Coordinates of C-alpha atoms in Angstrom, one line a residue:
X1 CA -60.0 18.3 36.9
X2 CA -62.0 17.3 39.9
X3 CA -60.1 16.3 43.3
X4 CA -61.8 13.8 45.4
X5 CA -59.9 13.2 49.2
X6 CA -63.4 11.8 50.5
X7 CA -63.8 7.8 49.4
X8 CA -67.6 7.9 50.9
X9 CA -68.6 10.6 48.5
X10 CA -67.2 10.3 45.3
X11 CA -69.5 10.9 42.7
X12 CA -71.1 8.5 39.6
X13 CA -67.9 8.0 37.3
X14 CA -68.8 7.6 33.7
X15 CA -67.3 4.7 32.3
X16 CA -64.5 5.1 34.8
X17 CA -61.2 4.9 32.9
X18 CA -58.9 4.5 36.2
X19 CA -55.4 4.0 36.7
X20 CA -53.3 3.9 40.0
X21 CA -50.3 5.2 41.6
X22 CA -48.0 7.6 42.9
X23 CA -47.2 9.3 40.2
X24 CA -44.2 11.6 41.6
X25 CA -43.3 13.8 39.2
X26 CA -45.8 13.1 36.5
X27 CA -43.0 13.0 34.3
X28 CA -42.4 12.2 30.8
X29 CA -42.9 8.2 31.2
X30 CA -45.7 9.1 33.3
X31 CA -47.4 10.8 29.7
X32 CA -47.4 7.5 28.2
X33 CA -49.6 6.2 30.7
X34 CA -52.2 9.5 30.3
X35 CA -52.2 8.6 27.0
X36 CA -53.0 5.4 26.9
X37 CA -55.9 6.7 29.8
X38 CA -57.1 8.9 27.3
X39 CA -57.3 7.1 24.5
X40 CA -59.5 4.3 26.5
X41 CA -61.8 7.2 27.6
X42 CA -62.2 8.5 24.2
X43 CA -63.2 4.9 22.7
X44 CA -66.0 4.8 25.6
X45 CA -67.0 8.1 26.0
X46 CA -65.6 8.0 29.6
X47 CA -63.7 9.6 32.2
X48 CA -59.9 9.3 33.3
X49 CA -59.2 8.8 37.0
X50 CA -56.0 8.6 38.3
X51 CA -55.8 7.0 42.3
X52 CA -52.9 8.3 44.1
X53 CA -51.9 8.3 48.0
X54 CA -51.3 10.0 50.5
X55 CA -49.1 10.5 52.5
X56 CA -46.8 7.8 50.3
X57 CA -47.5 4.3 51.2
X58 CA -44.1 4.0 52.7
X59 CA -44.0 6.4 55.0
X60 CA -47.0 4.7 57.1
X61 CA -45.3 1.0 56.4
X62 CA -41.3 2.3 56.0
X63 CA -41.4 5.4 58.9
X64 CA -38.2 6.7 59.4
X65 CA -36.2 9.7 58.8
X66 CA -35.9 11.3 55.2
X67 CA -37.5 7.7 54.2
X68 CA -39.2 9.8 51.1
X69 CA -37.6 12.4 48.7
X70 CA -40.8 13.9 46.5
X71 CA -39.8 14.9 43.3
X72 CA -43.8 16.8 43.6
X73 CA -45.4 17.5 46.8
X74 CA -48.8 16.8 46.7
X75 CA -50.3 20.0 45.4
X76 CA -47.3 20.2 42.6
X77 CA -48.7 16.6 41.7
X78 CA -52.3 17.9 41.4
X79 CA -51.5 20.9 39.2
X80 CA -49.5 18.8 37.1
X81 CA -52.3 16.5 36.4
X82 CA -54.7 18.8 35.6
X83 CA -52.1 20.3 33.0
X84 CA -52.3 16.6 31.6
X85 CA -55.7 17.1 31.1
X86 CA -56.9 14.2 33.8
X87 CA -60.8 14.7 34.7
X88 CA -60.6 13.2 38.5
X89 CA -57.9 12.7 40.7
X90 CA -58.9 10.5 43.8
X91 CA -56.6 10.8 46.7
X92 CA -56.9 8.2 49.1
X93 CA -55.4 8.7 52.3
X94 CA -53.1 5.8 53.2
X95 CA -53.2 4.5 56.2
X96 CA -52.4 1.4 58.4
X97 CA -55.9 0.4 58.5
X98 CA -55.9 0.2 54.6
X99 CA -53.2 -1.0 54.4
X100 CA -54.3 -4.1 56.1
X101 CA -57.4 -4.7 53.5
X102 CA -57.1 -8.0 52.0
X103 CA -56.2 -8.0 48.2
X104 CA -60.3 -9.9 48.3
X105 CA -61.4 -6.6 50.3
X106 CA -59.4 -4.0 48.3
X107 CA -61.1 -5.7 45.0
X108 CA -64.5 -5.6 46.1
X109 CA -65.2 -3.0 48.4
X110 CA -62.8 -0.1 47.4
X111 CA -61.7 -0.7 43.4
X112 CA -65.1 -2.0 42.5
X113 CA -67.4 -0.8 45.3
X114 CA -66.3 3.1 44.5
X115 CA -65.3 3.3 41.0
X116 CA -67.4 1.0 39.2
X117 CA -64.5 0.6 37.0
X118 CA -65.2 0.3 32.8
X119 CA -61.0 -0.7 32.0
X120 CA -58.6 -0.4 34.7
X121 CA -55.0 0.1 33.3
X122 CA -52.5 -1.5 35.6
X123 CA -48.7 -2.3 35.5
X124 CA -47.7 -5.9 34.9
X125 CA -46.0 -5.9 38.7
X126 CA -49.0 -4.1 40.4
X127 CA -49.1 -5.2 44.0
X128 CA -52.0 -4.7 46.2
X129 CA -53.6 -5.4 49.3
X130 CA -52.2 -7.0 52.6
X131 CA -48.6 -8.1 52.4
X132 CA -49.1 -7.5 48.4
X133 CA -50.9 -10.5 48.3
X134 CA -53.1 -9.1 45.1
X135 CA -51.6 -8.6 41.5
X136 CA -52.6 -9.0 37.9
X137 CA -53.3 -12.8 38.1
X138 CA -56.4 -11.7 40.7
X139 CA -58.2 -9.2 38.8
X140 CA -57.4 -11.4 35.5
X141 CA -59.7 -14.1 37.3
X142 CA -62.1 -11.2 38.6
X143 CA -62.7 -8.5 35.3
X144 CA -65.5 -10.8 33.8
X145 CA -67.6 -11.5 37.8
X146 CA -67.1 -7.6 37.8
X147 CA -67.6 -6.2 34.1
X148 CA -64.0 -4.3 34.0
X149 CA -61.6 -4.7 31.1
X150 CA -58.0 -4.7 32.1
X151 CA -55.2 -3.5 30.4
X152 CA -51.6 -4.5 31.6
X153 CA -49.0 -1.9 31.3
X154 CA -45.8 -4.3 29.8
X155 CA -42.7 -4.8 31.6
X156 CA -41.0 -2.3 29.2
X157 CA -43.1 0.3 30.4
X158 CA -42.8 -0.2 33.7
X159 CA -39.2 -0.7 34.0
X160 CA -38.5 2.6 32.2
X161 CA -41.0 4.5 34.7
X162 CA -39.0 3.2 37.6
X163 CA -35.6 3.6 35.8
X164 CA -36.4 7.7 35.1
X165 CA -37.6 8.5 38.4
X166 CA -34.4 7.0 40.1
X167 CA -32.5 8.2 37.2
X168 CA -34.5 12.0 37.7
X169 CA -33.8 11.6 41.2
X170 CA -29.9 10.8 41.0
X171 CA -29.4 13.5 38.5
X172 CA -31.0 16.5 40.6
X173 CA -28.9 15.0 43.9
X174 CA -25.9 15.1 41.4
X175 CA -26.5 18.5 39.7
X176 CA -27.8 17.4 36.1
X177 CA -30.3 19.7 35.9
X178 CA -30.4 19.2 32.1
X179 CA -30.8 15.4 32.5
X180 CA -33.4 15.5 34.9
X181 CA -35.4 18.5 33.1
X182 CA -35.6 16.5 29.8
X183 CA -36.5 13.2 31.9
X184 CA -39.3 15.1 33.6
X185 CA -40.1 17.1 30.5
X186 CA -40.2 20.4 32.1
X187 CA -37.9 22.6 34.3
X188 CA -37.8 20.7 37.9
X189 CA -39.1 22.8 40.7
X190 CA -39.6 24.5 44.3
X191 CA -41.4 26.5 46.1
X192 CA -41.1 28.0 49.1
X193 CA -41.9 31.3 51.1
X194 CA -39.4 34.3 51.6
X195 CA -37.9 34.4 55.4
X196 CA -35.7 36.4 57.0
X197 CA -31.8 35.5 57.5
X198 CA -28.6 37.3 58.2
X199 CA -28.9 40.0 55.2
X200 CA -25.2 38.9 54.5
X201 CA -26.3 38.9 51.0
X202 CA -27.2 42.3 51.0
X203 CA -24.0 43.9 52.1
X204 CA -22.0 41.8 49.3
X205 CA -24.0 43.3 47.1
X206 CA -26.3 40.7 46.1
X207 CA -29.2 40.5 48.0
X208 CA -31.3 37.1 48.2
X209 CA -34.8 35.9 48.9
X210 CA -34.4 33.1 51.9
X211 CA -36.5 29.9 50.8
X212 CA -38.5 27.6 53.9
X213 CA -39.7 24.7 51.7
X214 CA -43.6 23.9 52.2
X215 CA -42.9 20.4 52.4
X216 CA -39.7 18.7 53.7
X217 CA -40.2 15.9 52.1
X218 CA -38.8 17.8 48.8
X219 CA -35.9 16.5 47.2
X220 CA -33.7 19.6 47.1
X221 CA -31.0 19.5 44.1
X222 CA -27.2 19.4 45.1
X223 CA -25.9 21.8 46.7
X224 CA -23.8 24.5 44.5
X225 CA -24.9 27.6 42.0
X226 CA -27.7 27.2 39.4
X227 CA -29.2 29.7 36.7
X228 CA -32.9 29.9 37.7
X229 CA -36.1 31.5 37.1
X230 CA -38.7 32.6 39.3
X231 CA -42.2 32.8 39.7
X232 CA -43.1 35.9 42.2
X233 CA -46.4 37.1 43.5
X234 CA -47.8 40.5 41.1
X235 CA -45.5 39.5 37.6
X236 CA -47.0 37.5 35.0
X237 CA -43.6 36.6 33.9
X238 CA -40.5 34.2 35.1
X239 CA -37.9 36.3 36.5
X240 CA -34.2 35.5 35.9
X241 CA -32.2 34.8 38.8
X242 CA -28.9 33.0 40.3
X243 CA -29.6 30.9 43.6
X244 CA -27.2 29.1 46.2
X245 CA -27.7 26.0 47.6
X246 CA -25.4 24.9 50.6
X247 CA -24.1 26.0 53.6
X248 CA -22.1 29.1 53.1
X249 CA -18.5 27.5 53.4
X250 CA -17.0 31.2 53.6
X251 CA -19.3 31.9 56.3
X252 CA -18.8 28.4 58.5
X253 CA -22.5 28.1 57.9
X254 CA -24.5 25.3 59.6
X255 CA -27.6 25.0 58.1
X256 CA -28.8 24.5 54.5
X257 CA -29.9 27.7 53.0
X258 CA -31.9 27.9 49.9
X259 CA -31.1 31.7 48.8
X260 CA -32.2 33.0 45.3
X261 CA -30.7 36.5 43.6
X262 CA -33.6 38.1 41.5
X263 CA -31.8 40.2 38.9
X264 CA -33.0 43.6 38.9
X265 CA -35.5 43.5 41.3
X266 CA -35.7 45.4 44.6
X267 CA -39.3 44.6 45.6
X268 CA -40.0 43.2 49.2
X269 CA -40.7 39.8 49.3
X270 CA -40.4 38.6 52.8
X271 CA -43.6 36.2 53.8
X272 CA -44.4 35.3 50.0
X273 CA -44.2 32.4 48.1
X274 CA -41.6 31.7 45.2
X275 CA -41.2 29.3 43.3
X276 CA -37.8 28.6 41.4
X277 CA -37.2 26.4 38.7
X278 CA -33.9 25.2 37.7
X279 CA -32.6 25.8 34.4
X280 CA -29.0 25.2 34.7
X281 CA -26.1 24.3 37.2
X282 CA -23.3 26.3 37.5
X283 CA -20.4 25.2 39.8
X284 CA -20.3 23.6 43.0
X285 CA -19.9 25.8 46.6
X286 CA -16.6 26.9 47.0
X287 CA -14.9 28.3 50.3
X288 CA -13.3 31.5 49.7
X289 CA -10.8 33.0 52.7
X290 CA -11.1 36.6 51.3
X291 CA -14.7 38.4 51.1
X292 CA -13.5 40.1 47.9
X293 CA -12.6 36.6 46.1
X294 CA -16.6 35.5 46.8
X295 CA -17.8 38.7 45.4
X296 CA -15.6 38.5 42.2
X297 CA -17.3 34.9 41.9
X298 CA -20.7 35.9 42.8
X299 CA -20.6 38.4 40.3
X300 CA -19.0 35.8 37.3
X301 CA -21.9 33.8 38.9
X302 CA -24.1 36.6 38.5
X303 CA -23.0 36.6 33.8
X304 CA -22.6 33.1 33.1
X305 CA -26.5 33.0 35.2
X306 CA -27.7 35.8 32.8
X307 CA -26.3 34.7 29.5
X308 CA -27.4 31.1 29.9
X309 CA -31.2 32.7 30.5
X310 CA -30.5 35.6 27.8
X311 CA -31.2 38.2 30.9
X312 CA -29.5 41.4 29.6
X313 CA -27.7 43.3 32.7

């Protein structure tokens, strides 16, 4: 897959097969639209392009404090395409200026002018241009002036995109891991890169990997226990794991901390990047007034984490 960020020097498309939109998550209602992409490519002999944004339209029209939760950061989004099998991703970066083109101007001079589109495949509620003056009903009227065919993504579709990315987004705030994993259709993830903390882990016993997210714009899951496994720099495989989310009740903790237990491992970590993905929720945080009572539950933790991923102790 080819990544475009420059809208002056994107290449000749061939029979440009485009579709656009955010596409947080790519999940599995996000499939149905590759599909239909790749099936129009296939009858043409052209190539799918998918035109996302960034950063998210609403941050530049809606700014203001954890306005956006990403279920995929940007480069998450791009591996995920390419997974899909999408030959060009076009990332235009949003800004005010754009945003102001007229629904006339965004037509001409950036779907047609720079794509040369061959179908464009569009939801039946698309909005574009200034105040979302453009829609369906324009390029209706336009696809024959400019040579595109136009395919309308139905209301069903739609409404079930939007309905599983609020519904993925609920269910990871909430804890349904398994919900929001089979909604996505794969494990929901993070990644982040090993810091120092307080080493309190390590004298209970259970030392942890400190997570600083990339992006803060990540929706982090609820906080509470979860079975995961983790991708680490030098192993080819996933590594079983238990990580905490929260604020350390037993501790009077004030900040969030991401903390992850890699079973079995003792290698340093600090200033690498993990990534965790989230098989299974365990229990919610828990304040305990005695040391030994957390360790007891770290360590039941610690089972019910391995037997849900079959790790052997």
């Amino acid at each position: 897959m080819q990544v475009h960020r420059d809208l002056k020097h994107l290449p000749e498309f061939r029979n440009a097969i485009i579709t656009i939109g955010t596409f947080d998550g790519v999940h599995a209602g996000h499939r149905f639209i590759i599909q239909q992409l790749e099936q129009a490519a296939a009858e043409c002999d052209g190539e799918t392009v998918i035109v996302t944004f960034d950063p998210h339209p609403r941050e530049v029209l809606m700014p203001r404090p954890n306005n956006i939760r990403l279920l995929t950061t940007l480069p998450e989004k791009i591996a995920l395409l390419e997974q899909a099998g999408i030959d060009h991703l076009v990332v235009v970066p949003f800004t005010k200026a754009f945003s102001e083109l007229s629904a006339r101007e965004y037509l001409e001079d950036f779907l047609v002018a720079r794509f040369k589109p061959h179908t464009i495949i569009i939801g039946y509620d698309h909005r574009f241009g200034h105040n979302r003056e453009g829609g369906l009903e324009l390029l209706e009227a336009e696809q024959q002036q400019y040579g595109f065919r136009l395919v309308e993504i139905p209301q069903q579709v739609v409404n079930d995109l939007t309905v599983s990315s609020t519904k993925i987004r609920k269910s990871l705030q909430e804890g349904e891991v398994l919900l929001a994993n089979e909604l996505l259709g794969y494990p929901y993830f993070l990644s982040g890169t090993v810091v120092h903390g307080d080493k309190m882990g390590r004298q209970l016993g259970y030392p942890t990997a400190n997570l600083h997210l990339k992006d803060e714009r990540k929706l982090i899951p609820a906080e509470g226990i979860y079975a995961v496994r983790v991708k680490a720099p030098g192993h080819d495989s996933l590594l079983p794991a238990v990580m905490s989310i929260g604020f350390r009740p037993t501790f009077n903790g004030t900040d969030l901390r991401l903390e992850v237990h890699l079973f079995d491992f003792n290698e340093d970590l600090y200033d690498q990047e993990l990534t965790v993905y989230f098989i299974a929720y365990i229990r919610s945080n828990q304040k305990f007034d005695d040391i030994k009572d957390l360790i007891v539950q770290m360590d039941k933790d610690s089972v019910q984490s391995r037997e849900i991923l079959g790790a052997k102790a």
